[in-house]
Short mmCIF file of C-alpha atoms in Angstrom, two decimals:
data_model
loop_
_atom_site.label_atom_id
_atom_site.label_comp_id
_atom_site.label_asym_id
_atom_site.label_seq_id
_atom_site.Cartn_x
_atom_site.Cartn_y
_atom_site.Cartn_z
CA MET E 145 9.48 36.23 13.81
CA GLY E 146 8.94 37.47 10.35
CA THR E 147 9.40 36.59 6.79
CA VAL E 148 12.77 36.40 4.78
CA SER E 149 13.11 36.70 0.85
CA ILE E 150 15.37 34.32 -0.66
CA GLY E 151 14.66 35.48 -4.43
CA ASN E 152 14.60 33.03 -7.37
CA LEU E 153 15.09 29.33 -6.18
CA VAL E 154 16.01 26.52 -8.73
CA LEU E 155 14.29 23.41 -7.76
CA GLU E 156 15.78 20.06 -8.35
CA SER E 157 12.98 19.59 -10.94
CA GLY E 158 14.66 22.47 -12.89
CA HIS E 159 11.80 24.68 -12.22
CA VAL E 160 12.50 28.20 -10.98
CA LEU E 161 10.14 29.46 -7.89
CA GLU E 162 10.10 33.22 -8.43
CA GLU E 163 10.59 35.47 -5.46
CA ALA E 164 10.46 32.75 -3.13
CA GLU E 165 10.51 33.68 0.79
CA LEU E 166 10.08 31.78 4.38
CA ALA E 167 8.43 32.63 7.40
CA TYR E 168 10.60 31.91 10.49
CA GLU E 169 10.58 32.41 14.35
CA ARG E 170 14.02 33.42 15.95
CA SER E 171 14.65 33.20 19.89
CA GLY E 172 17.46 33.78 21.85
CA ASP E 173 20.29 35.93 21.44
CA PRO E 174 21.10 36.53 18.14
CA SER E 175 24.83 36.51 18.62
CA ALA E 176 24.47 33.21 20.36
CA PRO E 177 25.32 29.77 18.59
CA ALA E 178 22.53 28.98 16.23
CA ILE E 179 20.34 25.74 16.43
CA LEU E 180 17.70 25.06 13.62
CA ILE E 181 14.67 23.56 14.43
CA CYS E 182 12.45 21.53 11.59
CA HIS E 183 8.96 21.19 12.07
CA ALA E 184 6.69 18.01 10.96
CA LEU E 185 4.06 17.82 8.39
CA THR E 186 1.52 19.88 9.62
CA GLY E 187 3.77 21.94 11.93
CA ASP E 188 4.85 25.78 11.57
CA GLN E 189 7.63 27.84 12.67
CA TYR E 190 6.57 28.52 16.17
CA ALA E 191 8.45 25.88 17.86
CA VAL E 192 9.58 27.86 20.96
CA GLY E 193 6.60 30.52 20.92
CA SER E 194 6.19 32.60 24.13
CA ALA E 195 4.90 32.49 27.68
CA GLU E 196 1.45 33.44 26.48
CA HIS E 197 1.54 31.19 23.34
CA PRO E 198 3.99 28.17 23.84
CA GLY E 199 5.22 26.51 20.59
CA TRP E 200 4.98 23.13 19.46
CA TRP E 201 8.09 22.05 20.81
CA SER E 202 8.32 24.43 24.00
CA GLY E 203 8.59 21.52 26.19
CA LEU E 204 12.18 20.85 24.29
CA ALA E 205 13.26 24.38 23.27
CA GLY E 206 13.15 27.34 25.43
CA PRO E 207 14.88 29.22 28.62
CA GLY E 208 16.33 26.28 30.52
CA ARG E 209 15.20 23.68 28.13
CA ALA E 210 17.11 20.92 26.40
CA ILE E 211 17.64 23.23 23.62
CA ASP E 212 18.18 26.38 25.77
CA THR E 213 17.43 29.84 24.42
CA GLU E 214 19.42 31.28 27.23
CA LYS E 215 22.67 29.63 25.53
CA TYR E 216 21.69 29.14 21.97
CA GLN E 217 19.82 31.28 19.46
CA VAL E 218 16.86 28.87 18.05
CA ILE E 219 15.54 29.54 14.36
CA SER E 220 12.70 27.66 12.90
CA PHE E 221 11.16 27.97 9.43
CA ASN E 222 7.69 27.21 8.11
CA VAL E 223 8.80 24.88 5.48
CA LEU E 224 8.71 25.86 1.71
CA GLY E 225 5.54 24.53 0.51
CA GLY E 226 3.84 25.13 3.64
CA CYS E 227 0.91 27.46 4.25
CA ASN E 228 1.82 29.54 7.14
CA GLY E 229 3.69 32.34 5.61
CA SER E 230 6.13 30.77 3.14
CA THR E 231 6.09 30.34 -0.40
CA GLY E 232 3.49 27.64 -1.09
CA PRO E 233 0.09 26.71 -2.92
CA LEU E 234 -1.77 29.60 -1.09
CA SER E 235 0.70 32.24 -2.46
CA LEU E 236 0.46 34.50 -5.40
CA ASN E 237 2.38 33.44 -8.47
CA PRO E 238 4.52 36.47 -9.56
CA LEU E 239 3.91 35.47 -12.99
CA THR E 240 0.19 35.31 -12.91
CA GLY E 241 -1.05 37.43 -10.12
CA LYS E 242 -3.07 34.56 -8.93
CA PRO E 243 -2.58 32.00 -6.27
CA TYR E 244 -0.70 28.83 -7.08
CA ARG E 245 -3.08 26.12 -5.91
CA SER E 246 -2.30 23.08 -7.60
CA GLU E 247 0.12 24.69 -10.01
CA PHE E 248 2.43 24.88 -7.43
CA PRO E 249 5.66 22.67 -8.22
CA LEU E 250 6.38 19.52 -6.90
CA LEU E 251 9.25 19.88 -4.09
CA THR E 252 11.81 17.60 -2.65
CA ILE E 253 13.39 17.68 0.89
CA LYS E 254 16.57 19.16 -0.77
CA ASP E 255 14.58 22.03 -2.30
CA MET E 256 13.30 22.67 1.38
CA VAL E 257 16.85 22.43 2.87
CA ASN E 258 18.51 24.65 0.00
CA ALA E 259 15.75 27.26 0.53
CA GLU E 260 16.54 27.29 4.18
CA TYR E 261 20.17 27.56 3.64
CA GLN E 262 19.61 30.66 1.24
CA ALA E 263 17.41 32.23 4.10
CA LEU E 264 20.01 31.62 6.66
CA LYS E 265 22.51 33.35 4.81
CA THR E 266 20.19 36.19 4.13
CA LEU E 267 19.79 36.23 7.90
CA GLY E 268 23.64 36.30 8.71
CA ILE E 269 24.03 32.86 9.87
CA ASN E 270 26.62 31.05 8.38
CA LYS E 271 27.45 28.41 10.95
CA LEU E 272 24.71 26.06 12.80
CA LYS E 273 25.64 24.14 15.95
CA SER E 274 22.87 21.60 15.17
CA VAL E 275 20.05 20.94 13.33
CA ILE E 276 17.09 19.14 15.03
CA GLY E 277 13.82 17.77 13.56
CA GLY E 278 11.24 14.52 13.90
CA SER E 279 9.46 13.18 11.00
CA LEU E 280 9.58 15.59 8.05
CA GLY E 281 12.02 17.58 10.07
CA GLY E 282 13.88 14.67 10.88
CA MET E 283 14.28 14.10 6.98
CA LYS E 284 15.40 17.86 6.83
CA ALA E 285 18.08 17.22 9.43
CA LEU E 286 19.65 14.25 7.35
CA GLU E 287 19.79 16.21 4.40
CA TRP E 288 21.28 19.35 6.17
CA GLY E 289 24.01 16.85 7.26
CA ALA E 290 24.25 15.35 3.73
CA LEU E 291 24.19 18.78 1.77
CA TYR E 292 26.04 21.20 4.03
CA PRO E 293 28.55 19.51 6.39
CA ASP E 294 30.70 22.74 6.29
CA VAL E 295 27.84 24.64 7.80
CA THR E 296 26.16 22.03 10.28
CA GLU E 297 28.21 20.87 13.32
CA SER E 298 25.75 17.97 14.05
CA ILE E 299 22.47 16.72 13.34
CA VAL E 300 19.62 14.94 15.64
CA PRO E 301 17.09 13.34 13.38
CA LEU E 302 14.10 12.12 15.52
CA ALA E 303 11.42 9.51 14.49
CA VAL E 304 12.89 9.12 10.99
CA THR E 305 14.70 6.43 8.72
CA PRO E 306 17.27 6.95 6.13
CA ALA E 307 14.56 6.53 3.39
CA PHE E 308 10.77 6.79 3.31
CA SER E 309 9.67 3.18 3.64
CA SER E 310 7.37 1.32 1.42
CA TYR E 311 4.97 0.89 4.63
CA ALA E 312 5.04 4.74 4.78
CA LEU E 313 4.69 5.27 1.26
CA ALA E 314 1.56 3.11 1.56
CA PHE E 315 -0.18 5.43 4.13
CA ASN E 316 0.80 8.67 2.05
CA HIS E 317 -0.63 6.94 -1.09
CA ILE E 318 -4.06 6.74 0.89
CA GLY E 319 -4.05 10.35 1.93
CA ILE E 320 -3.03 11.56 -1.60
CA ARG E 321 -5.87 9.73 -3.24
CA ALA E 322 -8.37 10.55 -0.70
CA ILE E 323 -7.77 14.19 -1.46
CA GLU E 324 -7.41 14.02 -5.08
CA ASN E 325 -10.41 11.72 -5.74
CA ASP E 326 -12.83 13.75 -3.77
CA PRO E 327 -14.92 15.92 -6.42
CA ASP E 328 -15.15 18.84 -3.54
CA PHE E 329 -11.24 19.11 -4.02
CA HIS E 330 -12.02 20.34 -7.89
CA ASN E 331 -8.45 19.38 -8.88
CA GLY E 332 -6.92 21.76 -6.41
CA ASN E 333 -9.33 24.90 -7.17
CA TYR E 334 -11.73 24.12 -4.05
CA VAL E 335 -13.85 26.91 -2.75
CA GLY E 336 -13.38 28.40 0.68
CA SER E 337 -11.52 26.14 3.42
CA PRO E 338 -10.70 22.42 2.28
CA ASP E 339 -13.29 21.21 4.75
CA PHE E 340 -14.44 18.26 2.53
CA ASN E 341 -14.51 14.69 3.09
CA GLY E 342 -11.17 13.45 1.19
CA PHE E 343 -9.21 15.75 3.48
CA HIS E 344 -10.61 14.59 6.38
CA LEU E 345 -9.89 10.97 5.46
CA ALA E 346 -6.45 11.77 4.73
CA ARG E 347 -6.15 13.30 8.14
CA ILE E 348 -7.60 10.17 9.74
CA VAL E 349 -5.37 7.86 8.11
CA GLY E 350 -2.48 9.80 9.23
CA MET E 351 -3.50 10.06 12.87
CA ILE E 352 -3.71 6.06 12.81
CA SER E 353 -0.43 5.97 11.63
CA TYR E 354 1.39 8.41 14.25
CA ARG E 355 0.16 6.40 17.21
CA SER E 356 0.17 2.90 18.46
CA GLY E 357 -2.60 0.17 18.63
CA LYS E 358 -2.09 -0.18 22.47
CA LEU E 359 -2.55 3.84 22.89
CA PHE E 360 -5.80 3.61 20.87
CA ASN E 361 -6.97 0.56 22.69
CA ASP E 362 -6.12 1.99 26.24
CA ARG E 363 -7.59 5.32 25.43
CA PHE E 364 -10.94 4.47 23.81
CA GLY E 365 -11.63 0.63 24.28
CA ARG E 366 -15.11 0.14 23.21
CA SER E 367 -16.43 3.29 24.69
CA GLU E 368 -19.29 5.13 22.85
CA SER E 369 -20.06 8.63 22.19
CA GLY E 370 -23.83 9.19 20.86
CA THR E 371 -24.09 6.66 18.19
CA ASN E 372 -20.62 6.33 17.22
CA PHE E 373 -17.83 4.80 19.10
CA GLN E 374 -15.63 7.09 20.97
CA VAL E 375 -12.40 6.50 18.61
CA GLU E 376 -14.52 7.25 15.58
CA THR E 377 -15.60 10.61 17.02
CA TYR E 378 -11.89 11.50 18.05
CA LEU E 379 -10.82 10.73 14.34
CA ASP E 380 -13.50 12.68 13.03
CA TYR E 381 -12.79 15.55 15.13
CA GLN E 382 -9.06 15.34 13.96
CA GLY E 383 -10.06 15.25 10.37
CA ARG E 384 -12.28 18.34 10.55
CA LYS E 385 -9.89 20.30 12.73
CA LEU E 386 -6.89 20.29 10.31
CA ALA E 387 -9.13 21.36 7.70
CA GLN E 388 -9.85 24.36 9.36
CA ARG E 389 -6.09 25.24 9.92
CA PHE E 390 -4.13 23.74 6.84
CA ASP E 391 -4.22 23.88 2.92
CA ALA E 392 -4.90 20.69 1.27
CA ASN E 393 -2.72 21.52 -1.72
CA SER E 394 -0.03 22.30 0.69
CA TYR E 395 -0.79 18.92 2.21
CA LEU E 396 -0.45 17.12 -1.15
CA VAL E 397 2.92 19.01 -1.85
CA LEU E 398 4.65 17.93 1.70
CA LEU E 399 3.46 14.63 1.34
CA LYS E 400 4.97 14.08 -2.16
CA ALA E 401 8.01 15.66 -0.91
CA MET E 402 8.44 13.05 1.90
CA ASN E 403 7.80 10.48 -0.65
CA SER E 404 10.80 11.43 -2.39
CA HIS E 405 13.08 11.33 0.89
CA ASP E 406 16.15 9.08 0.59
CA VAL E 407 19.57 9.59 1.96
CA GLY E 408 20.05 5.52 2.27
CA GLU E 409 23.41 5.35 -0.03
CA ARG E 410 24.89 8.43 1.26
CA LYS E 411 27.63 9.08 4.14
CA ILE E 412 27.16 11.87 6.22
CA ASP E 413 30.30 13.36 7.72
CA VAL E 414 28.84 15.26 10.60
CA PRO E 415 27.88 13.64 14.14
CA ILE E 416 24.85 12.23 14.19
CA PHE E 417 22.42 11.58 17.35
CA SER E 418 19.46 9.84 16.17
CA VAL E 419 16.23 9.11 18.51
CA SER E 420 13.75 6.44 17.68
CA TYR E 421 10.57 5.83 19.34
CA THR E 422 9.15 2.03 20.17
CA HIS E 423 5.89 1.38 18.35
CA ASP E 424 6.67 3.65 15.42
CA LEU E 425 4.91 2.22 12.36
CA LEU E 426 6.30 4.60 9.84
CA TYR E 427 10.01 5.17 10.93
CA PRO E 428 10.86 1.99 12.93
CA ALA E 429 14.46 1.75 14.70
CA GLU E 430 15.28 -1.39 12.86
CA LEU E 431 15.30 0.60 9.49
CA MET E 432 17.26 3.36 11.06
CA ILE E 433 20.10 1.70 13.26
CA PRO E 434 21.88 -0.55 10.48
CA TRP E 435 22.18 2.86 8.46
CA LEU E 436 23.32 4.71 11.48
CA GLU E 437 26.33 2.01 12.09
CA GLU E 438 27.53 2.60 8.52
CA GLN E 439 27.92 6.62 9.36
CA PRO E 440 31.44 8.03 10.28
CA GLU E 441 30.20 9.20 13.64
CA ALA E 442 26.76 8.18 14.80
CA ARG E 443 25.01 7.62 18.03
CA TRP E 444 21.32 6.68 18.84
CA GLU E 445 18.81 5.79 21.49
CA ILE E 446 15.38 4.25 21.43
CA VAL E 447 12.66 5.60 23.82
CA GLU E 448 9.74 3.39 25.03
CA THR E 449 6.61 5.08 24.53
CA ASP E 450 3.21 3.95 23.45
CA PHE E 451 2.73 7.29 21.48
CA GLY E 452 4.68 5.62 18.57
CA HIS E 453 5.66 8.04 16.03
CA ASP E 454 4.10 11.13 17.93
CA GLY E 455 6.57 10.10 20.57
CA PHE E 456 9.05 13.05 19.71
CA LEU E 457 6.08 15.72 20.24
CA VAL E 458 5.37 14.48 23.83
CA GLU E 459 6.80 13.03 26.82
CA PHE E 460 9.54 15.03 27.13
CA GLU E 461 10.94 13.92 30.23
CA LYS E 462 11.69 10.52 28.88
CA TRP E 463 14.10 11.97 26.20
CA ASN E 464 14.69 15.82 26.58
CA GLU E 465 17.97 15.11 28.75
CA LEU E 466 19.16 12.99 25.83
CA ILE E 467 19.34 15.96 23.66
CA ARG E 468 20.75 18.10 26.29
CA GLY E 469 23.30 15.63 27.07
CA PHE E 470 24.55 15.44 23.40
CA LEU E 471 24.51 19.00 22.81
CA GLN E 472 26.67 19.64 25.99
CA THR E 473 29.04 16.56 25.12
CA LYS E 474 29.56 18.48 21.73
CA GLU E 475 30.49 21.48 23.48
CA GLN E 476 32.94 19.82 25.97
CA ILE E 477 34.70 17.88 23.06
CA GLU E 478 35.04 21.19 21.25
CA ALA E 479 36.18 22.91 24.11
CA THR E 480 39.20 20.35 24.48
CA ARG E 481 40.16 21.07 21.11
CA GLN E 482 40.56 24.78 21.40
#
């Protein structure tokens, strides 16, 4: 765990991000083959965590898990533009000495991957056994395969599609407008924590899109909580909860970066193992599989779940062995070639 400096980073836009750095978690033996884990929109670098404080993917990555930290070293970065230690809107702009806030430049998924490539080189890691991630992390896994096939031996994109769909763009549009049109946002120069209604609403929209209607109906029905329905209370809580731990400007930067995602016309020359989840409104399998069928070496599975898009964060017993099996098969193939 720590922070790695990557110097000045030239973005796709041509903007130069001065003195950029990425916060990271590194687990396992530093001499072991490396696997890069990429987090989703509001995640952080703590994928594995510790026994006392398990990471957000500790059900998949850790000692004896499918991504086994007794076999691999596992790296995870807080994404560029994030708010958990990496350079982002909360960071001080070296040119002004003040936080970037809304002056932080627009990013693309390629920018994020290029930043992590530089960070890995600085850490002395020149080869990755695999890049694994879901949602925004899945976008980055696809870009890793497209941009750095000589570095990346395989990719495992989860709950993602080759391009950000129009339906997903629509949900992001609502979230962006909700934040930017809130008068308390003050054009990104809000006071204190971003605890304003526009940010709450953006998160509520996200939560509705991440899970299936069946899950909401089964969990809440028409149960009431005081003067509200339980589903209303739950969504309001989720909106306030995110505002207490996340930066609204970072949220906007990352939503807009996701909007830019598109590898639909590209061929990826590394093995791909993709997992999609039923009831995923944002990244349905029917948009992923036709593209995978056109790739040089791709396999996929569809996992049945009522959690929809959030399936890659839960119910590990349904799909973690798929990941383990793919990694083991790759090792066996490599062993026969030696």
